[in-house]
XYZ file of C-alpha atoms in Angstrom:
367
model
C -17.883 -10.317 7.292
C -14.712 -9.616 6.111
C -11.933 -11.438 3.517
C -9.665 -13.169 5.447
C -6.320 -14.546 3.884
C -4.364 -16.856 6.521
C -0.304 -16.923 7.174
C 0.205 -20.682 8.656
C 2.814 -23.176 7.505
C -0.100 -25.713 7.482
C -2.057 -24.567 4.892
C -1.717 -23.720 0.953
C -2.182 -20.150 -0.373
C -5.662 -20.397 -2.296
C -6.578 -23.527 -0.195
C -9.355 -21.758 2.238
C -10.836 -19.482 -0.845
C -11.106 -22.393 -3.148
C -13.211 -24.650 -0.824
C -16.709 -24.751 -1.266
C -17.198 -26.879 2.138
C -16.583 -24.791 5.595
C -13.170 -25.555 6.968
C -12.939 -24.935 10.644
C -9.408 -24.432 12.048
C -8.969 -25.338 15.324
C -6.885 -25.169 18.357
C -4.313 -22.578 17.194
C -3.898 -19.002 18.837
C -5.941 -16.315 16.578
C -4.714 -13.078 16.016
C -7.508 -10.761 14.989
C -5.330 -7.757 15.442
C -8.400 -6.060 15.957
C -8.794 -7.834 19.078
C -6.958 -9.626 21.646
C -5.140 -13.075 20.970
C -7.529 -15.987 21.353
C -6.198 -18.829 22.575
C -7.315 -22.646 21.769
C -9.579 -20.544 18.969
C -11.732 -21.336 16.245
C -12.020 -20.308 12.663
C -14.797 -21.203 10.439
C -13.656 -20.272 7.214
C -16.015 -21.113 3.853
C -15.012 -19.721 0.127
C -12.896 -16.728 1.693
C -15.318 -15.354 4.110
C -15.163 -15.884 7.712
C -18.573 -17.405 8.791
C -17.231 -17.398 13.000
C -14.061 -16.796 14.962
C -14.289 -17.263 18.841
C -12.975 -19.144 21.551
C -13.754 -23.162 21.281
C -16.610 -22.972 23.561
C -18.192 -20.430 21.179
C -18.350 -21.429 18.544
C -20.288 -23.779 16.158
C -18.771 -25.696 13.592
C -20.678 -27.027 11.027
C -21.443 -30.376 10.884
C -20.344 -30.253 7.345
C -16.933 -28.732 7.791
C -13.568 -29.992 6.938
C -11.554 -29.914 10.379
C -7.814 -28.933 10.566
C -5.982 -28.861 14.119
C -3.410 -26.648 14.670
C -3.075 -26.899 17.867
C 0.472 -25.174 18.709
C 0.122 -22.683 15.526
C -0.841 -19.338 14.870
C -3.170 -17.651 12.440
C -3.366 -14.235 11.472
C -4.205 -12.257 8.571
C -2.669 -11.807 5.615
C 0.408 -9.532 5.510
C -0.179 -6.333 3.696
C 2.836 -4.478 1.419
C 2.166 -0.803 0.814
C 4.920 -0.238 -1.726
C 6.248 -3.202 -3.434
C 8.070 -3.631 -7.224
C 6.973 -7.368 -8.316
C 5.484 -8.328 -11.351
C 8.069 -6.395 -13.098
C 5.856 -3.728 -13.006
C 7.109 -0.664 -15.068
C 5.539 3.502 -15.329
C 6.614 6.001 -16.801
C 9.276 6.413 -19.445
C 12.023 9.183 -20.126
C 9.626 11.612 -22.097
C 8.354 13.655 -19.335
C 8.727 14.354 -15.424
C 5.169 13.878 -14.419
C 2.983 11.307 -16.302
C -0.215 10.622 -13.980
C -2.076 9.097 -16.921
C 0.074 5.983 -16.887
C -0.621 2.576 -15.426
C 1.175 0.092 -14.012
C -1.599 -2.528 -14.233
C -1.205 -2.318 -18.052
C 2.898 -3.636 -17.496
C 2.560 -5.866 -15.085
C 2.799 -9.842 -15.167
C 1.017 -11.586 -12.791
C 3.090 -14.383 -13.708
C 6.171 -13.639 -12.354
C 8.018 -15.708 -10.075
C 8.281 -12.399 -7.922
C 4.529 -12.926 -7.045
C 5.397 -16.357 -5.974
C 8.234 -14.505 -3.557
C 5.837 -12.380 -2.116
C 3.147 -14.906 -1.505
C 5.838 -17.186 0.593
C 6.484 -13.891 2.428
C 2.939 -14.228 3.650
C 1.871 -10.806 1.481
C -1.243 -11.416 0.326
C -2.109 -7.764 -0.622
C 0.300 -5.357 -2.254
C 0.300 -1.792 -3.538
C 2.656 -2.477 -6.658
C 4.223 0.738 -7.819
C 5.922 2.271 -11.146
C 9.714 3.380 -9.896
C 10.462 6.713 -8.604
C 12.669 8.532 -11.185
C 10.302 10.702 -11.850
C 7.954 13.372 -10.141
C 4.753 11.371 -11.019
C 5.584 8.073 -12.140
C 1.834 6.715 -12.741
C -1.455 5.114 -11.330
C -0.309 2.271 -8.638
C -2.238 -1.239 -8.535
C -3.691 -2.839 -5.627
C -3.430 -6.660 -5.911
C -4.524 -9.421 -3.975
C -1.991 -12.281 -4.458
C -4.583 -14.759 -5.359
C -3.489 -17.261 -8.055
C -4.622 -16.030 -11.503
C -3.329 -15.264 -15.109
C -4.766 -12.042 -15.645
C -4.591 -8.634 -13.995
C -7.946 -8.915 -13.587
C -8.149 -11.866 -11.501
C -6.184 -10.076 -9.125
C -7.086 -6.937 -8.927
C -9.188 -5.542 -5.848
C -11.332 -3.858 -8.066
C -13.909 -5.385 -10.451
C -14.365 -2.843 -13.316
C -10.695 -1.411 -14.149
C -12.021 1.094 -16.569
C -14.854 2.579 -14.415
C -13.208 2.125 -10.839
C -10.167 3.071 -9.000
C -8.108 0.440 -9.111
C -4.659 1.510 -7.335
C -3.123 4.756 -5.789
C -0.844 7.374 -7.555
C 3.160 7.602 -7.016
C 4.801 10.290 -6.632
C 8.836 10.906 -5.138
C 11.054 14.164 -4.501
C 14.145 14.251 -3.428
C 16.838 13.130 -5.832
C 15.327 10.047 -7.561
C 13.493 12.887 -10.450
C 16.163 15.253 -10.498
C 17.839 15.129 -13.816
C 20.179 17.516 -15.825
C 17.931 18.236 -18.752
C 14.766 20.214 -19.827
C 12.124 18.099 -18.894
C 13.132 17.174 -15.593
C 14.048 19.202 -12.167
C 17.160 19.891 -11.474
C 16.837 21.086 -7.730
C 14.070 20.013 -5.192
C 12.351 23.800 -5.357
C 11.355 23.160 -8.595
C 10.126 19.842 -8.338
C 8.130 21.031 -6.133
C 6.960 24.010 -8.050
C 6.339 21.617 -11.071
C 4.152 18.945 -9.216
C 2.366 22.241 -8.048
C 1.611 23.518 -11.372
C 0.096 20.267 -12.674
C -2.276 20.249 -9.595
C -3.415 23.455 -10.676
C -4.216 22.662 -13.596
C -6.226 19.525 -12.938
C -8.108 21.806 -10.554
C -9.033 23.830 -13.464
C -10.022 20.535 -15.534
C -12.057 19.594 -11.879
C -13.844 23.325 -11.948
C -14.967 22.337 -16.484
C -16.630 19.514 -15.362
C -18.262 20.129 -12.578
C -19.384 23.822 -14.140
C -20.687 21.149 -17.037
C -22.992 19.693 -14.932
C -23.264 16.654 -16.494
C -24.187 17.804 -19.627
C -21.700 16.197 -22.104
C -22.061 19.268 -24.568
C -20.057 21.445 -22.053
C -17.704 19.139 -20.693
C -14.152 19.274 -21.286
C -12.127 17.013 -23.991
C -11.387 14.192 -22.151
C -7.916 14.208 -20.636
C -6.141 10.967 -18.984
C -3.845 12.689 -17.060
C -6.485 15.485 -15.673
C -9.030 12.399 -15.025
C -6.374 10.709 -13.040
C -5.353 13.735 -10.912
C -9.177 14.487 -9.943
C -9.638 11.666 -8.689
C -6.790 12.697 -6.272
C -8.515 15.999 -5.410
C -11.960 14.120 -4.509
C -10.226 11.285 -2.172
C -10.963 8.803 -4.923
C -7.113 7.700 -5.476
C -4.450 7.759 -2.616
C -1.155 9.545 -3.909
C 1.713 7.471 -2.364
C 4.831 9.726 -1.451
C 8.329 8.423 -1.851
C 10.117 11.128 0.502
C 13.151 10.102 2.668
C 14.864 13.439 3.794
C 13.309 15.692 6.108
C 12.895 18.479 4.404
C 11.830 15.994 1.319
C 9.020 15.062 3.642
C 7.933 18.236 5.079
C 7.594 19.356 1.488
C 5.079 16.428 0.727
C 3.183 17.381 3.111
C 2.803 20.894 2.015
C 1.785 19.972 -1.233
C -0.855 17.636 0.088
C -2.102 20.056 2.268
C -2.090 22.910 -0.456
C -4.450 20.401 -2.948
C -6.372 19.051 0.059
C -5.276 15.231 -0.752
C -3.438 13.055 1.543
C -0.434 11.121 1.345
C 0.805 8.206 2.423
C 4.468 9.160 2.949
C 6.821 6.460 1.615
C 10.217 5.709 2.821
C 10.374 8.508 5.537
C 14.042 7.417 6.385
C 14.473 10.666 8.236
C 10.951 10.552 9.579
C 12.622 10.056 13.235
C 13.384 14.124 12.922
C 10.131 15.355 12.297
C 7.670 12.560 13.802
C 5.699 15.616 15.546
C 5.392 17.318 12.029
C 3.908 14.049 10.419
C 1.792 13.494 13.127
C 0.390 17.180 13.052
C -0.682 16.590 9.203
C -2.884 13.646 10.032
C -0.642 11.980 6.943
C 0.293 8.107 7.590
C 3.902 6.590 6.987
C 4.779 3.309 5.524
C 8.156 2.512 6.775
C 11.416 1.239 4.738
C 13.580 -0.624 6.719
C 17.117 -1.831 5.480
C 19.672 -3.925 7.962
C 22.924 -2.868 5.781
C 23.889 0.738 4.918
C 25.005 1.689 1.620
C 23.000 2.905 -1.681
C 20.745 6.152 -1.526
C 22.808 8.979 0.381
C 19.499 10.907 1.335
C 18.515 7.548 3.360
C 22.081 7.040 5.543
C 20.406 8.808 8.216
C 17.535 5.765 8.539
C 16.994 4.352 11.872
C 15.451 1.586 13.031
C 14.054 3.878 15.565
C 11.685 5.960 13.276
C 8.415 3.521 13.877
C 8.720 3.020 16.937
C 9.421 7.287 17.126
C 6.382 7.412 14.961
C 4.115 5.157 16.986
C 4.922 7.479 20.132
C 3.627 10.506 18.374
C 0.265 8.845 17.064
C 1.033 8.580 13.434
C -0.476 5.262 11.461
C 2.254 3.670 11.028
C 3.101 0.879 8.804
C 5.969 -0.982 6.932
C 6.322 -2.255 3.376
C 9.044 -3.872 1.476
C 10.007 -2.205 -1.520
C 11.012 -5.217 -3.085
C 13.697 -5.750 -4.207
C 15.155 -3.824 -1.695
C 13.720 -6.132 1.157
C 12.927 -9.516 -0.414
C 9.276 -10.038 0.293
C 10.104 -13.483 1.924
C 11.767 -11.408 4.890
C 8.882 -8.594 5.263
C 8.143 -10.032 8.718
C 11.767 -9.172 10.187
C 10.933 -5.595 9.050
C 8.355 -5.436 11.770
C 10.734 -7.541 13.850
C 13.505 -4.880 13.473
C 11.181 -2.375 14.669
C 10.458 -4.238 17.936
C 14.213 -4.519 18.933
C 14.014 -0.040 18.344
C 11.026 -0.269 21.093
C 8.384 -0.815 18.882
C 5.573 -2.931 20.650
C 4.478 -6.552 19.903
C 0.938 -5.353 18.700
C 1.862 -2.219 17.140
C 4.288 -4.265 15.164
C 1.621 -6.808 14.302
C -0.773 -3.947 12.792
C 2.363 -2.280 10.738
C 2.102 -5.421 9.068
C -1.779 -5.799 8.982
C -4.283 -3.167 9.548
C -2.207 -0.452 9.339
C -1.209 -1.511 5.602
C -5.598 -1.774 5.088
C -5.944 1.547 6.265
C -3.145 2.805 4.167
C -4.995 1.521 1.033
C -8.488 2.340 1.763
C -9.138 -0.968 2.272
C -9.908 -1.997 6.329
C -13.589 -2.736 5.178
C -12.217 -6.138 3.359
C -8.866 -7.207 4.925
C -6.091 -6.696 7.427
C -8.007 -8.244 10.935
């Protein structure tokens, strides 16, 4: 069954997964996200996996189970942050605008207090990103925020050499633009540079396919091309930083041209092009801030964006972009969405199941 991490003031993080004997949480209101709330519910967990869930009258509690009375409390899946910078992570450097070979997992401090801050906010799964100062700043890392001393202990993959352990960070708009020869100086040049690299990746992909497993015919290994071929084959999800309406549409065009389905990240002006986003079928992860200032291209951000996107049928979630929003305040992002017209059920989904779907992990987490 799916793994569940729990938000509850009475349950310390990591306690559930560490128990050898079953734990039965009784008396709480359960929010499954994928189903209706269960009043006076029972949840039985052992070694981080659900054994049973339902009304007290329908769940058989093992005789050896440790019982925890949570009357008056609420249990729900752990929160999923689809865009964060916890762990003091760093990605691409100033040598080039496009660096898909860079792995953020090689520069991520899992002992950083910022991960403790995220746990305190109820976040149990996080997509740790490199920065947005590049057109392509490298590979992201999907982490389960369990306690551990090494990156391997937190990654949501088992073999970091042979498995895809995260997504790919792309960006457009003002962040990647600079006045030098290696970075773009205009939005149009930004798109052209990204498209050219994907054309190169398609050529590399054809060489690999033509080799048909014959090692003597395989092209030389190229870390950049290997990572982008994973994108082209749908094995690695692009997380596309984009704020302004025209930039959002450019990100959509690039994804459609090369056949990948990006998660549109931030979408500050997504409310302006909600129908176009819906028509693309691409999900959107929304940034919410409650004080103005900073980025000019985000000045027309609206709290109504989440509700507007959901109304048009877009898979919508929220993220912290920590430290833009402190991870401890992640729940507030959805609360501000509710204030602006988002329904309660969709608000809860936006912090859990929607994020799981964006990361391709909804078979494991989110409900």
